[in-house]
Short mmCIF file of C-alpha atoms and ligand atoms in Angstrom, two decimals:
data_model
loop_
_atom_site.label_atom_id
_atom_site.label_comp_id
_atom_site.label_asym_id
_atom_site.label_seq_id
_atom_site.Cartn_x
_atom_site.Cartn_y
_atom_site.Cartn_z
CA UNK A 261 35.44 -90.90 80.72
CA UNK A 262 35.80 -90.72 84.37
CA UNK A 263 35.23 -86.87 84.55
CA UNK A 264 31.81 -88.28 82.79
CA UNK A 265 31.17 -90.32 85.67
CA UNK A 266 32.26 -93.45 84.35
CA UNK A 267 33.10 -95.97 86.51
CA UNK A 268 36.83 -97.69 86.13
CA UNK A 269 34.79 -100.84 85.32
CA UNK A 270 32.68 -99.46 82.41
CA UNK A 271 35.70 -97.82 81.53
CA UNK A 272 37.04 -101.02 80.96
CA UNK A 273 34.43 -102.69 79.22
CA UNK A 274 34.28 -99.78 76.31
CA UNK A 275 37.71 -100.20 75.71
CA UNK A 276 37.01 -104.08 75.36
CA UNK A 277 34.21 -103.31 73.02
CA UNK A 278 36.35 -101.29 70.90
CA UNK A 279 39.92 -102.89 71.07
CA UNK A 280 39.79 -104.00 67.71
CA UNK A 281 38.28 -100.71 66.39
CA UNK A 282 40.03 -98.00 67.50
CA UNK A 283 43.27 -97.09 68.88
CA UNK A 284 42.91 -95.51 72.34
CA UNK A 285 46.07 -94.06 71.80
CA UNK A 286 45.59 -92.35 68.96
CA UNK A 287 42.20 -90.28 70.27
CA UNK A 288 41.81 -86.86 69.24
CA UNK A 289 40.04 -83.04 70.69
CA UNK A 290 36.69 -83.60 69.70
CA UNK A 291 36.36 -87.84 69.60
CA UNK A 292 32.94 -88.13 71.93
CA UNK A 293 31.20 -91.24 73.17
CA UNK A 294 27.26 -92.07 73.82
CA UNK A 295 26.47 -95.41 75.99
CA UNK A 296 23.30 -96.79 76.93
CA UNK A 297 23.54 -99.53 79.46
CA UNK A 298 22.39 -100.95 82.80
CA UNK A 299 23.01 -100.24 86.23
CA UNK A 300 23.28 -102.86 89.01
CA UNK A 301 21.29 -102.75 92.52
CA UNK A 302 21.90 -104.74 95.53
CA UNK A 303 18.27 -105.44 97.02
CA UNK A 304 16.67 -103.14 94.79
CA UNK A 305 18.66 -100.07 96.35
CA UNK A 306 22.40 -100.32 96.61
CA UNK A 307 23.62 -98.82 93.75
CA UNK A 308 26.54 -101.22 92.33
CA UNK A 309 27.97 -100.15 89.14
CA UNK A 310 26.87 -100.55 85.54
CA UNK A 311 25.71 -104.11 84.89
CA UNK A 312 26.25 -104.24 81.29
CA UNK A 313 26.62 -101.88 77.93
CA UNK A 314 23.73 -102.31 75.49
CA UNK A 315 24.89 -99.91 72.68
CA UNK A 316 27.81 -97.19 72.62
CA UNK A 317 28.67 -94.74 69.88
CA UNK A 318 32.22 -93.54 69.85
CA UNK A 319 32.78 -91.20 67.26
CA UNK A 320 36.67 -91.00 66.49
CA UNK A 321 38.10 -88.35 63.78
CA UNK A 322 35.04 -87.90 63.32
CA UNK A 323 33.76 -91.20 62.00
CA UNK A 324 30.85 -93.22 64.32
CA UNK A 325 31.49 -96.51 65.24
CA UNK A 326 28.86 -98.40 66.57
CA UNK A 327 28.22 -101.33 69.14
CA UNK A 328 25.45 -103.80 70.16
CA UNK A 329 25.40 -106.39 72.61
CA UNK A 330 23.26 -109.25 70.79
CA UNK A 331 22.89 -112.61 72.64
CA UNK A 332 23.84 -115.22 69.85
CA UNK A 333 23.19 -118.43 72.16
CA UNK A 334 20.59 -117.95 74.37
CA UNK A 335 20.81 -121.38 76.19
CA UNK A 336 24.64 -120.77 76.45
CA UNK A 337 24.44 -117.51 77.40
CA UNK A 338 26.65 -116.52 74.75
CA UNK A 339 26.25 -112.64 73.74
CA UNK A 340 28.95 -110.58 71.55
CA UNK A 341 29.35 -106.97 70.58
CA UNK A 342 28.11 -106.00 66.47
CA UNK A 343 28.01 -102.65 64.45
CA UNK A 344 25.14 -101.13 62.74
CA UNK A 345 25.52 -103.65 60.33
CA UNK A 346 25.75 -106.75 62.13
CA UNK A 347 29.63 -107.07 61.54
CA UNK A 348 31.63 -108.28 64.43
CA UNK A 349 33.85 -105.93 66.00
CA UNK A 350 36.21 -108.15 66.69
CA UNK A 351 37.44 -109.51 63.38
CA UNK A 352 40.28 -107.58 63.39
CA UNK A 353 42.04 -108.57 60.20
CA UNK A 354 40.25 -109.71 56.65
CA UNK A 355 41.88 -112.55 55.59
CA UNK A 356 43.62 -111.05 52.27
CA UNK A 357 43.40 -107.59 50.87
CA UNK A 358 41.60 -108.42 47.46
CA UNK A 359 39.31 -111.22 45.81
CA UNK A 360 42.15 -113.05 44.52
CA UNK A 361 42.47 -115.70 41.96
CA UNK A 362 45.44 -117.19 43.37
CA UNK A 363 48.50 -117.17 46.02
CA UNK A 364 51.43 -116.59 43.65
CA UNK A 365 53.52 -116.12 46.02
CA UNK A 366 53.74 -116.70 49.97
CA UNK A 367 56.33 -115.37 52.68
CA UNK A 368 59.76 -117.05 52.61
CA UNK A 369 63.32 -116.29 53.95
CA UNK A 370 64.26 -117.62 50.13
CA UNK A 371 62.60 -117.83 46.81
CA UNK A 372 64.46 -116.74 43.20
CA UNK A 373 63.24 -113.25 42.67
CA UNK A 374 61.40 -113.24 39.07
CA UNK A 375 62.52 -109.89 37.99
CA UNK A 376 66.25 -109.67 39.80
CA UNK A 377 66.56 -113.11 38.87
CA UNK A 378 68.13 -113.94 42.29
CA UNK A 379 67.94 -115.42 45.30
CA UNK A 380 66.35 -113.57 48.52
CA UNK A 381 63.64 -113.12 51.12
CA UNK A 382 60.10 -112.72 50.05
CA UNK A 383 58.64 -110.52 53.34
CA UNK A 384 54.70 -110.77 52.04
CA UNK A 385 52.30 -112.85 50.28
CA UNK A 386 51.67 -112.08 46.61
CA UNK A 387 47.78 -112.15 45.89
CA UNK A 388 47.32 -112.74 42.08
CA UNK A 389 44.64 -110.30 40.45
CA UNK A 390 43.14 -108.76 37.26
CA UNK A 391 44.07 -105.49 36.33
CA UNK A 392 41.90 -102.68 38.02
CA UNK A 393 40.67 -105.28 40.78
CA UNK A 394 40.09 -103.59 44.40
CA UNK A 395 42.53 -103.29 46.68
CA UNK A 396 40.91 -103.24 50.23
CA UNK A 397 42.50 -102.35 53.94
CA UNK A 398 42.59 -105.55 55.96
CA UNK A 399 41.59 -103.63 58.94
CA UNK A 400 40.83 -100.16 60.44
CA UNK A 401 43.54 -97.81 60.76
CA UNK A 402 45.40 -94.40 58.92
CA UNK A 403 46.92 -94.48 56.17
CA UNK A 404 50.81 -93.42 57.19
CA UNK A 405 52.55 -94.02 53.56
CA UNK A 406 50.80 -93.66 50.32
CA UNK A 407 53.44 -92.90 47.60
CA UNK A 408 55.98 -94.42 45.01
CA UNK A 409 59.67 -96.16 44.92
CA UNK A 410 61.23 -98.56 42.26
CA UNK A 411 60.74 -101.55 44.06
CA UNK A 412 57.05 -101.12 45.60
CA UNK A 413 55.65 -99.72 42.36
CA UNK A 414 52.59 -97.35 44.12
CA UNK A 415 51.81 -98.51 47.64
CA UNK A 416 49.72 -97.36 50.63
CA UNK A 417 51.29 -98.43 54.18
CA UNK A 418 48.35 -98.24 56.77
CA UNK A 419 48.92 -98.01 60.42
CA UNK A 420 46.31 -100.17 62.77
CA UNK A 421 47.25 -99.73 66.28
CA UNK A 422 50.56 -99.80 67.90
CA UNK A 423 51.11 -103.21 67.53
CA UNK A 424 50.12 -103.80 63.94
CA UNK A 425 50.66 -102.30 59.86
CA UNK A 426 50.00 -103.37 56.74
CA UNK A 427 51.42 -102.27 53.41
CA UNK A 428 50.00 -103.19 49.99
CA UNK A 429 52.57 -103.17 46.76
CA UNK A 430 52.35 -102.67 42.76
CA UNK A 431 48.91 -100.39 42.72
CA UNK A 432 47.95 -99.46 39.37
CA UNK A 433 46.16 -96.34 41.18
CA UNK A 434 45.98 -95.43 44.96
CA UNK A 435 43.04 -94.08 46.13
CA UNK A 436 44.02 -92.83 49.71
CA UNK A 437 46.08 -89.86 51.02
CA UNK A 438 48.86 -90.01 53.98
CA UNK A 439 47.00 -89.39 57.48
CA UNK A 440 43.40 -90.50 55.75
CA UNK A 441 41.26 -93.02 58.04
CA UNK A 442 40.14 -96.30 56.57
CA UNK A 443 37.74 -98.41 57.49
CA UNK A 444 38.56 -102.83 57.53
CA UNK A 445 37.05 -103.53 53.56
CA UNK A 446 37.52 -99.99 52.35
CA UNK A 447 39.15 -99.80 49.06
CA UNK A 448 42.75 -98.10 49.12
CA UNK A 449 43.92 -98.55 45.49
CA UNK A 450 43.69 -101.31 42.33
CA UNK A 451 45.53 -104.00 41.31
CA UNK A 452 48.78 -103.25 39.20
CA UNK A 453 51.91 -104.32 38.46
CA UNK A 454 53.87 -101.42 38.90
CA UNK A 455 57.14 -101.76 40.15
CA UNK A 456 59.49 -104.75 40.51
CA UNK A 457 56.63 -107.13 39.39
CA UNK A 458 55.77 -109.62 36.12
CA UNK A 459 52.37 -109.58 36.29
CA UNK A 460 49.28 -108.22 38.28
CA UNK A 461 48.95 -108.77 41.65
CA UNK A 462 49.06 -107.45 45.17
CA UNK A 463 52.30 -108.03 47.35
CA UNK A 464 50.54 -107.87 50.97
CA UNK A 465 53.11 -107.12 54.23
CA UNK A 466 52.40 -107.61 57.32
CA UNK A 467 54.17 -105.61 60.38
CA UNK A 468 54.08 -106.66 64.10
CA UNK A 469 55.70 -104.67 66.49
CA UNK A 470 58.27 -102.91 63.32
CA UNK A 471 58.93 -106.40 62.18
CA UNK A 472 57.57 -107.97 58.67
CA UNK A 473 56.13 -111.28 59.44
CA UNK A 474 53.77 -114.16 57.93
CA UNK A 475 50.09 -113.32 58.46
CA UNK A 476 49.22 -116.72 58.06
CA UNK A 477 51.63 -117.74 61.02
CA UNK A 478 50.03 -115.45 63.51
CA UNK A 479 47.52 -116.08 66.02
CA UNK A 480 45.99 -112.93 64.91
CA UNK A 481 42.46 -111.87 66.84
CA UNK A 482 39.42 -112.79 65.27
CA UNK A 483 35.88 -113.85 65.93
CA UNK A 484 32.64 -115.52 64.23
CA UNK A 485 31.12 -113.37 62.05
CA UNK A 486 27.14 -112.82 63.24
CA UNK A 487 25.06 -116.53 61.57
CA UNK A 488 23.22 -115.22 58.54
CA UNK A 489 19.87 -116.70 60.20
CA UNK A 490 20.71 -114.42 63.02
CA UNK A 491 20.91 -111.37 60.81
CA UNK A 492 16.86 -110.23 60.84
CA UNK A 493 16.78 -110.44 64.22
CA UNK A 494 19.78 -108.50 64.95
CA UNK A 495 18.91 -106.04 63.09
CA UNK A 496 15.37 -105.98 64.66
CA UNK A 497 16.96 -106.40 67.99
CA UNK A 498 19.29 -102.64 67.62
CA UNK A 499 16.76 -100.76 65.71
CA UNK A 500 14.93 -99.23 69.07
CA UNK A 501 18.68 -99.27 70.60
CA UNK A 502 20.26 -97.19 67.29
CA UNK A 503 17.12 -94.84 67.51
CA UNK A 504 17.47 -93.98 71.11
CA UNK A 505 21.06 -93.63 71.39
CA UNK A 506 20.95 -91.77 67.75
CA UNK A 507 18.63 -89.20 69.58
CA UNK A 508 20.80 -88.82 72.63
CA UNK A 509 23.13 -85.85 72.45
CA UNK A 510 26.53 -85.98 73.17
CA UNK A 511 27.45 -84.79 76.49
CA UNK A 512 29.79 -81.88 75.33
CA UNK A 513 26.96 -80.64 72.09
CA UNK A 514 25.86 -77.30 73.73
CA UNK A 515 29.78 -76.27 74.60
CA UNK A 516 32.26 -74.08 72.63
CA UNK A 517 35.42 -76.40 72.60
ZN1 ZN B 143 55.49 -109.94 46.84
#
């Protein structure tokens, strides 16, 4: 970005945009950015540095992801960064991985296992499903363990930054591949109850930092998702922004690589 010109402070500020969205340590040869924003004058003619971003594209592995700056509040001044489809970037985590019809289980350091028919540690929360019900990814990330043991049944493990994983247990079917990039609601596998299990449902685990931990007990990042009133107008609001920065061209188009 700074060969590009950018300044250290827009620098910043795309990073910001996209903290929640993709791992800046896990760019590839080939991820490209567009940003449209604007520039700051002193008096009309001392150039000061980019005021604000109005849109970027940043196309990781391949796959665009998109960002608006929409002013929610206008009398507050409040303003927040959306995709295409007027989903927050920063909701980093959806609350559970499937549309559940009830906790059967949540994280303990001691519950009597229903299958071993002992006591131990229960490291996720167990999400109680039909048969064949979608499993989704809780956030963006890639897929780093998609595969069978005794225990888990058929389980994907997906990787969301360095700080973060998520592994989902018992799958009747997976649907993703080791190294494959998955998108925060995209489905990874179905309900089951393969492996140590009694019935269908989804054990959910939750990594921080290499360590399993309670979801629920973690001030995890999130935001408001866009009002539905507010929806029309968004999307009235970035359909002149998505056209012009859609009909950019990236910087590095007419170069062999
Ligand atoms: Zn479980």
């Amino acid at each position: 970005m700074e060969e590009e010109g950018l300044g250290m402070a827009a620098i910043y500020e795309l990073s910001d945009i996209y903290r929640w969205s993709i791992d800046f340590f896990r760019l590839q040869k080939g991820d490209r950015f567009k940003i449209i924003y604007t520039e700051r004058y002193i008096n009309d003619s001392i150039y000061a540095g980019i005021e604000s971003i109005e849109a970027a594209v940043f196309e990781t592995d391949k796959t665009p992801f998109y960002a608006f700056d929409f002013k929610t509040d206008s009398i507050n001044n409040i303003s927040d960064y959306y995709d295409e489809n007027g989903k927050t970037l920063r909701s980093f985590f959806l609350k559970a991985p499937v549309n559940y019809s009830r906790i059967s289980s949540r994280f303990t350091k001691r519950r009597f296992h229903p299958v071993q028919k002992r006591w131990k540690a229960h490291k996720g929360t167990d999400y109680a499903a039909a048969y064949g019900t979608p499993i989704v990814s809780t956030a963006n990330g890639v897929v780093i363990k998609s595969g069978y043991t005794r225990g888990n049944g058929n389980y994907v493990k997906v990787q969301h930054n360095g700080t973060y994983s998520t592994q989902y247990l018992h799958m009747t079917k997976r649907s993703v591949k080791v190294g494959q990039r998955v998108k925060q609601g995209q489905v990874i596998g179905t309900v089951g109850s393969t492996g140590l299990a009694t019935g269908p449902h989804v054990c959910y685990r939750f990594w921080v930092n290499g360590k399993q931990v309670d979801p629920y007990k973690q001030n995890l990042p999130s935001a408001d998702p866009l009002p539905n009133e507010k929806m029309e107008d968004y999307l009235n609001f970035i359909q002149p922004l998505k056209d012009e920065i859609d009909l950019l061209s990236f910087k590095n188009d007419d170069q062999v690589l």
